Amino acid sequence: ATRMADEAGPSGVSTALVEAPEGHAGSDIRPILQNIVATCNLGITLDLKTIAMHARNAEYNPKRFSAVIMRIREPKTTALIFKSGKMVVTGAKSEEEARQAARKYARIIQKLDFPARFTDFKIQNMVGSCDVKFPIRLEGLAYKHSHYSSYEPELFPGLIYRMVQPKIVLLIFVSGKVVLTGGKVRNEIYSAFDLIYPVLQEFRKQ
């Protein structure tokens, strides 16, 4: 099966070598980024009540959570804005979107007369997902890769696979769906999938 999969490219086996950074050896599947979590610092102490009162799409309930929750439509994201000036942005589907959204939130704060800056932008986590389109024997995988795997189907239907290098956590489901999380750059997500794909093929349900 692996041999055939290797030759799936239009020009045979060589595609796997030529496209190493782009395509996948044995697979033309590439995880799609679903969510990016980024942080930045606005560099000043904020009055969250004022922000919540004057900004649109902002909610603040200090009894429940110590940050203003703000949303924008484009790129569709949510920000948590803390009194310290620290901000967490979630929901972006690419690095560029995450940065663009963070800048927009900073601009909203500036327009409310806070001398906010835009500093220390950093991507903290990336989540990707894909579907290998074949069912997987999770028990066998968990048994053979017991160092990295935890599989307790009565608690959670997926197998949790903790890869060491790159340091990515994969959720693998019987259906062939895979979620990858923990990446700081997209290539970590891609290479983790490259590494797990032959393992998934080995435990393909016949």
PDB file of C-alpha atoms in Angstrom:
ATOM      1  CA  ALA A   1       0.000   0.000   0.000  1.00  0.00           C
ATOM      2  CA  THR A   2       2.836   2.369   0.881  1.00  0.00           C
ATOM      3  CA  ARG A   3       4.588   1.700  -2.432  1.00  0.00           C
ATOM      4  CA  MET A   4       1.419   2.521  -4.350  1.00  0.00           C
ATOM      5  CA  ALA A   5       0.789   5.610  -2.268  1.00  0.00           C
ATOM      6  CA  ASP A   6       4.368   6.772  -2.961  1.00  0.00           C
ATOM      7  CA  GLU A   7       3.698   6.568  -6.660  1.00  0.00           C
ATOM      8  CA  ALA A   8       0.452   8.481  -6.469  1.00  0.00           C
ATOM      9  CA  GLY A   9       2.061  11.638  -7.893  1.00  0.00           C
ATOM     10  CA  PRO A  10       1.611  12.343 -11.598  1.00  0.00           C
ATOM     11  CA  SER A  11       5.315  11.818 -12.330  1.00  0.00           C
ATOM     12  CA  GLY A  12       5.737   8.824 -10.075  1.00  0.00           C
ATOM     13  CA  VAL A  13       7.968   8.527  -7.060  1.00  0.00           C
ATOM     14  CA  SER A  14      10.049  11.616  -7.794  1.00  0.00           C
ATOM     15  CA  THR A  15       7.210  13.933  -6.745  1.00  0.00           C
ATOM     16  CA  ALA A  16       7.745  12.919  -3.136  1.00  0.00           C
ATOM     17  CA  LEU A  17      11.363  14.069  -3.367  1.00  0.00           C
ATOM     18  CA  VAL A  18      10.829  17.174  -5.441  1.00  0.00           C
ATOM     19  CA  GLU A  19       7.985  18.447  -3.315  1.00  0.00           C
ATOM     20  CA  ALA A  20       9.385  17.548   0.110  1.00  0.00           C
ATOM     21  CA  PRO A  21       8.640  20.974   1.664  1.00  0.00           C
ATOM     22  CA  GLU A  22       5.263  21.222  -0.113  1.00  0.00           C
ATOM     23  CA  GLY A  23       3.684  17.825  -0.769  1.00  0.00           C
ATOM     24  CA  HIS A  24       3.735  14.725   1.413  1.00  0.00           C
ATOM     25  CA  ALA A  25       5.601  11.527   0.722  1.00  0.00           C
ATOM     26  CA  GLY A  26       2.835   8.994   0.315  1.00  0.00           C
ATOM     27  CA  SER A  27       0.058  11.524   0.713  1.00  0.00           C
ATOM     28  CA  ASP A  28      -1.243  14.592  -1.055  1.00  0.00           C
ATOM     29  CA  ILE A  29      -3.181  15.501   2.087  1.00  0.00           C
ATOM     30  CA  ARG A  30      -2.205  18.673   3.860  1.00  0.00           C
ATOM     31  CA  PRO A  31      -3.660  19.769   7.202  1.00  0.00           C
ATOM     32  CA  ILE A  32      -5.814  22.896   7.001  1.00  0.00           C
ATOM     33  CA  LEU A  33      -5.269  25.522   9.681  1.00  0.00           C
ATOM     34  CA  GLN A  34      -8.483  25.962  11.698  1.00  0.00           C
ATOM     35  CA  ASN A  35      -7.457  28.296  14.480  1.00  0.00           C
ATOM     36  CA  ILE A  36      -4.493  30.416  15.484  1.00  0.00           C
ATOM     37  CA  VAL A  37      -3.974  31.800  18.966  1.00  0.00           C
ATOM     38  CA  ALA A  38      -1.741  34.866  19.112  1.00  0.00           C
ATOM     39  CA  THR A  39      -0.781  37.337  21.818  1.00  0.00           C
ATOM     40  CA  CYS A  40       0.452  40.899  21.799  1.00  0.00           C
ATOM     41  CA  ASN A  41       1.026  43.765  24.186  1.00  0.00           C
ATOM     42  CA  LEU A  42      -0.595  47.184  23.908  1.00  0.00           C
ATOM     43  CA  GLY A  43       2.047  48.605  26.202  1.00  0.00           C
ATOM     44  CA  ILE A  44      -0.266  50.466  28.620  1.00  0.00           C
ATOM     45  CA  THR A  45      -2.672  49.831  31.487  1.00  0.00           C
ATOM     46  CA  LEU A  46      -6.260  49.878  30.260  1.00  0.00           C
ATOM     47  CA  ASP A  47      -9.565  50.933  31.774  1.00  0.00           C
ATOM     48  CA  LEU A  48     -11.707  47.970  30.758  1.00  0.00           C
ATOM     49  CA  LYS A  49     -15.014  49.559  31.801  1.00  0.00           C
ATOM     50  CA  THR A  50     -14.468  52.502  29.448  1.00  0.00           C
ATOM     51  CA  ILE A  51     -13.553  50.153  26.603  1.00  0.00           C
ATOM     52  CA  ALA A  52     -16.651  47.989  27.182  1.00  0.00           C
ATOM     53  CA  MET A  53     -18.923  51.042  27.282  1.00  0.00           C
ATOM     54  CA  HIS A  54     -17.612  52.732  24.154  1.00  0.00           C
ATOM     55  CA  ALA A  55     -16.458  49.957  21.849  1.00  0.00           C
ATOM     56  CA  ARG A  56     -18.897  48.036  19.722  1.00  0.00           C
ATOM     57  CA  ASN A  57     -18.970  44.247  19.928  1.00  0.00           C
ATOM     58  CA  ALA A  58     -17.362  44.333  23.383  1.00  0.00           C
ATOM     59  CA  GLU A  59     -18.550  42.633  26.537  1.00  0.00           C
ATOM     60  CA  TYR A  60     -17.149  42.857  30.037  1.00  0.00           C
ATOM     61  CA  ASN A  61     -18.404  40.953  33.035  1.00  0.00           C
ATOM     62  CA  PRO A  62     -15.636  41.217  35.682  1.00  0.00           C
ATOM     63  CA  LYS A  63     -17.435  38.795  38.007  1.00  0.00           C
ATOM     64  CA  ARG A  64     -17.122  36.084  35.373  1.00  0.00           C
ATOM     65  CA  PHE A  65     -13.863  36.931  33.633  1.00  0.00           C
ATOM     66  CA  SER A  66     -11.229  39.618  34.096  1.00  0.00           C
ATOM     67  CA  ALA A  67     -10.959  40.670  30.443  1.00  0.00           C
ATOM     68  CA  VAL A  68     -12.992  42.514  27.840  1.00  0.00           C
ATOM     69  CA  ILE A  69     -14.164  40.132  25.118  1.00  0.00           C
ATOM     70  CA  MET A  70     -14.254  41.856  21.748  1.00  0.00           C
ATOM     71  CA  ARG A  71     -15.145  40.489  18.312  1.00  0.00           C
ATOM     72  CA  ILE A  72     -14.580  41.690  14.771  1.00  0.00           C
ATOM     73  CA  ARG A  73     -16.045  40.274  11.560  1.00  0.00           C
ATOM     74  CA  GLU A  74     -13.060  40.636   9.273  1.00  0.00           C
ATOM     75  CA  PRO A  75     -10.941  38.620   9.906  1.00  0.00           C
ATOM     76  CA  LYS A  76     -13.531  36.766  12.012  1.00  0.00           C
ATOM     77  CA  THR A  77     -11.794  36.674  15.390  1.00  0.00           C
ATOM     78  CA  THR A  78     -12.250  37.193  19.116  1.00  0.00           C
ATOM     79  CA  ALA A  79      -9.902  39.135  21.399  1.00  0.00           C
ATOM     80  CA  LEU A  80      -9.457  38.966  25.146  1.00  0.00           C
ATOM     81  CA  ILE A  81      -8.164  42.337  26.308  1.00  0.00           C
ATOM     82  CA  PHE A  82      -6.699  42.531  29.811  1.00  0.00           C
ATOM     83  CA  LYS A  83      -6.182  45.515  32.109  1.00  0.00           C
ATOM     84  CA  SER A  84      -2.403  44.985  31.894  1.00  0.00           C
ATOM     85  CA  GLY A  85      -2.535  45.777  28.161  1.00  0.00           C
ATOM     86  CA  LYS A  86      -1.983  42.161  27.193  1.00  0.00           C
ATOM     87  CA  MET A  87      -4.239  40.798  24.477  1.00  0.00           C
ATOM     88  CA  VAL A  88      -5.044  37.296  23.193  1.00  0.00           C
ATOM     89  CA  VAL A  89      -6.531  36.893  19.709  1.00  0.00           C
ATOM     90  CA  THR A  90      -8.184  33.646  18.619  1.00  0.00           C
ATOM     91  CA  GLY A  91     -10.054  32.398  15.569  1.00  0.00           C
ATOM     92  CA  ALA A  92      -7.744  33.462  12.722  1.00  0.00           C
ATOM     93  CA  LYS A  93      -7.097  30.912   9.982  1.00  0.00           C
ATOM     94  CA  SER A  94      -3.618  32.145   8.991  1.00  0.00           C
ATOM     95  CA  GLU A  95      -0.638  33.961  10.499  1.00  0.00           C
ATOM     96  CA  GLU A  96      -1.370  37.040   8.393  1.00  0.00           C
ATOM     97  CA  GLU A  97      -5.013  37.101   9.524  1.00  0.00           C
ATOM     98  CA  ALA A  98      -3.939  36.824  13.171  1.00  0.00           C
ATOM     99  CA  ARG A  99      -1.556  39.786  12.848  1.00  0.00           C
ATOM    100  CA  GLN A 100      -4.110  41.822  10.869  1.00  0.00           C
ATOM    101  CA  ALA A 101      -6.799  41.174  13.507  1.00  0.00           C
ATOM    102  CA  ALA A 102      -4.480  42.060  16.399  1.00  0.00           C
ATOM    103  CA  ARG A 103      -3.627  45.372  14.691  1.00  0.00           C
ATOM    104  CA  LYS A 104      -7.325  46.119  14.187  1.00  0.00           C
ATOM    105  CA  TYR A 105      -8.065  45.552  17.876  1.00  0.00           C
ATOM    106  CA  ALA A 106      -5.125  47.803  18.809  1.00  0.00           C
ATOM    107  CA  ARG A 107      -6.553  50.496  16.497  1.00  0.00           C
ATOM    108  CA  ILE A 108      -9.990  50.223  18.144  1.00  0.00           C
ATOM    109  CA  ILE A 109      -8.351  50.813  21.544  1.00  0.00           C
ATOM    110  CA  GLN A 110      -6.368  53.774  20.130  1.00  0.00           C
ATOM    111  CA  LYS A 111      -9.573  55.353  18.810  1.00  0.00           C
ATOM    112  CA  LEU A 112     -10.939  55.317  22.371  1.00  0.00           C
ATOM    113  CA  ASP A 113      -8.072  57.690  23.279  1.00  0.00           C
ATOM    114  CA  PHE A 114      -5.758  55.148  24.857  1.00  0.00           C
ATOM    115  CA  PRO A 115      -2.139  55.614  23.658  1.00  0.00           C
ATOM    116  CA  ALA A 116      -1.881  51.911  22.834  1.00  0.00           C
ATOM    117  CA  ARG A 117       1.051  50.509  20.893  1.00  0.00           C
ATOM    118  CA  PHE A 118       1.271  47.224  19.002  1.00  0.00           C
ATOM    119  CA  THR A 119       4.216  45.220  20.381  1.00  0.00           C
ATOM    120  CA  ASP A 120       5.421  41.663  21.040  1.00  0.00           C
ATOM    121  CA  PHE A 121       3.086  39.995  18.544  1.00  0.00           C
ATOM    122  CA  LYS A 122       3.577  36.248  18.870  1.00  0.00           C
ATOM    123  CA  ILE A 123       1.796  33.128  17.659  1.00  0.00           C
ATOM    124  CA  GLN A 124       1.269  30.821  20.630  1.00  0.00           C
ATOM    125  CA  ASN A 125      -0.644  27.926  19.109  1.00  0.00           C
ATOM    126  CA  MET A 126      -1.894  26.625  15.792  1.00  0.00           C
ATOM    127  CA  VAL A 127      -4.599  24.037  15.268  1.00  0.00           C
ATOM    128  CA  GLY A 128      -4.884  22.147  12.010  1.00  0.00           C
ATOM    129  CA  SER A 129      -7.067  19.283  10.872  1.00  0.00           C
ATOM    130  CA  CYS A 130      -7.411  16.840   8.013  1.00  0.00           C
ATOM    131  CA  ASP A 131      -9.058  13.605   6.964  1.00  0.00           C
ATOM    132  CA  VAL A 132      -7.033  10.628   5.685  1.00  0.00           C
ATOM    133  CA  LYS A 133     -10.280   9.147   4.285  1.00  0.00           C
ATOM    134  CA  PHE A 134      -9.772   5.655   5.724  1.00  0.00           C
ATOM    135  CA  PRO A 135     -10.723   4.152   9.117  1.00  0.00           C
ATOM    136  CA  ILE A 136      -7.962   3.519  11.687  1.00  0.00           C
ATOM    137  CA  ARG A 137      -7.450   0.727  14.248  1.00  0.00           C
ATOM    138  CA  LEU A 138      -6.840   2.921  17.285  1.00  0.00           C
ATOM    139  CA  GLU A 139      -6.332  -0.008  19.712  1.00  0.00           C
ATOM    140  CA  GLY A 140      -3.454  -1.384  17.630  1.00  0.00           C
ATOM    141  CA  LEU A 141      -1.887   2.042  17.233  1.00  0.00           C
ATOM    142  CA  ALA A 142      -2.164   2.743  20.974  1.00  0.00           C
ATOM    143  CA  TYR A 143      -0.595  -0.632  21.804  1.00  0.00           C
ATOM    144  CA  LYS A 144       2.361  -0.318  19.438  1.00  0.00           C
ATOM    145  CA  HIS A 145       3.006   3.383  20.214  1.00  0.00           C
ATOM    146  CA  SER A 146       2.168   3.198  23.919  1.00  0.00           C
ATOM    147  CA  HIS A 147       4.920   5.704  24.892  1.00  0.00           C
ATOM    148  CA  TYR A 148       3.213   8.465  22.931  1.00  0.00           C
ATOM    149  CA  SER A 149      -0.432   7.417  22.975  1.00  0.00           C
ATOM    150  CA  SER A 150      -3.301   7.564  25.398  1.00  0.00           C
ATOM    151  CA  TYR A 151      -6.545   5.982  24.293  1.00  0.00           C
ATOM    152  CA  GLU A 152      -9.489   5.642  26.672  1.00  0.00           C
ATOM    153  CA  PRO A 153     -12.565   5.409  24.448  1.00  0.00           C
ATOM    154  CA  GLU A 154     -14.984   5.524  27.401  1.00  0.00           C
ATOM    155  CA  LEU A 155     -13.619   8.986  28.306  1.00  0.00           C
ATOM    156  CA  PHE A 156     -12.827  10.408  24.852  1.00  0.00           C
ATOM    157  CA  PRO A 157     -13.435   8.838  21.426  1.00  0.00           C
ATOM    158  CA  GLY A 158     -10.054   9.855  19.977  1.00  0.00           C
ATOM    159  CA  LEU A 159      -6.524   8.638  20.519  1.00  0.00           C
ATOM    160  CA  ILE A 160      -4.221  11.352  21.922  1.00  0.00           C
ATOM    161  CA  TYR A 161      -0.756  11.085  20.412  1.00  0.00           C
ATOM    162  CA  ARG A 162       1.983  13.277  21.927  1.00  0.00           C
ATOM    163  CA  MET A 163       4.707  13.677  19.337  1.00  0.00           C
ATOM    164  CA  VAL A 164       8.101  14.710  20.701  1.00  0.00           C
ATOM    165  CA  GLN A 165       9.706  16.221  17.602  1.00  0.00           C
ATOM    166  CA  PRO A 166       7.989  18.407  16.463  1.00  0.00           C
ATOM    167  CA  LYS A 167       6.222  18.895  19.806  1.00  0.00           C
ATOM    168  CA  ILE A 168       2.672  18.456  18.498  1.00  0.00           C
ATOM    169  CA  VAL A 169      -0.352  16.772  20.044  1.00  0.00           C
ATOM    170  CA  LEU A 170      -2.521  14.839  17.585  1.00  0.00           C
ATOM    171  CA  LEU A 171      -6.098  13.697  18.154  1.00  0.00           C
ATOM    172  CA  ILE A 172      -6.710  10.702  15.929  1.00  0.00           C
ATOM    173  CA  PHE A 173     -10.230   9.375  15.380  1.00  0.00           C
ATOM    174  CA  VAL A 174     -11.449   5.984  14.088  1.00  0.00           C
ATOM    175  CA  SER A 175     -13.033   7.761  11.110  1.00  0.00           C
ATOM    176  CA  GLY A 176      -9.624   8.923   9.819  1.00  0.00           C
ATOM    177  CA  LYS A 177     -10.048  12.498  10.984  1.00  0.00           C
ATOM    178  CA  VAL A 178      -6.967  14.011  12.605  1.00  0.00           C
ATOM    179  CA  VAL A 179      -6.607  17.232  14.626  1.00  0.00           C
ATOM    180  CA  LEU A 180      -3.109  18.617  15.244  1.00  0.00           C
ATOM    181  CA  THR A 181      -2.383  21.230  17.892  1.00  0.00           C
ATOM    182  CA  GLY A 182       0.559  22.856  19.666  1.00  0.00           C
ATOM    183  CA  GLY A 183       2.405  24.246  16.655  1.00  0.00           C
ATOM    184  CA  LYS A 184       4.012  27.682  16.730  1.00  0.00           C
ATOM    185  CA  VAL A 185       4.720  27.640  12.975  1.00  0.00           C
ATOM    186  CA  ARG A 186       2.694  25.903  10.290  1.00  0.00           C
ATOM    187  CA  ASN A 187       5.582  23.649   9.202  1.00  0.00           C
ATOM    188  CA  GLU A 188       5.445  21.913  12.593  1.00  0.00           C
ATOM    189  CA  ILE A 189       1.825  20.980  11.869  1.00  0.00           C
ATOM    190  CA  TYR A 190       2.734  19.819   8.349  1.00  0.00           C
ATOM    191  CA  SER A 191       5.762  17.756   9.382  1.00  0.00           C
ATOM    192  CA  ALA A 192       3.875  16.150  12.301  1.00  0.00           C
ATOM    193  CA  PHE A 193       1.272  14.975   9.792  1.00  0.00           C
ATOM    194  CA  ASP A 194       4.028  13.729   7.436  1.00  0.00           C
ATOM    195  CA  LEU A 195       5.418  11.639  10.286  1.00  0.00           C
ATOM    196  CA  ILE A 196       2.092  10.210  11.450  1.00  0.00           C
ATOM    197  CA  TYR A 197       0.704   9.397   7.977  1.00  0.00           C
ATOM    198  CA  PRO A 198       2.701   6.139   7.442  1.00  0.00           C
ATOM    199  CA  VAL A 199       1.703   5.065  10.979  1.00  0.00           C
ATOM    200  CA  LEU A 200      -1.968   5.659  10.159  1.00  0.00           C
ATOM    201  CA  GLN A 201      -1.552   3.624   6.974  1.00  0.00           C
ATOM    202  CA  GLU A 202      -0.026   0.780   8.976  1.00  0.00           C
ATOM    203  CA  PHE A 203      -3.123   0.703  11.220  1.00  0.00           C
ATOM    204  CA  ARG A 204      -5.643   1.163   8.442  1.00  0.00           C
ATOM    205  CA  LYS A 205      -8.773  -0.925   9.030  1.00  0.00           C
ATOM    206  CA  GLN A 206      -9.174  -3.508   6.295  1.00  0.00           C
TER     207      GLN A 206
END
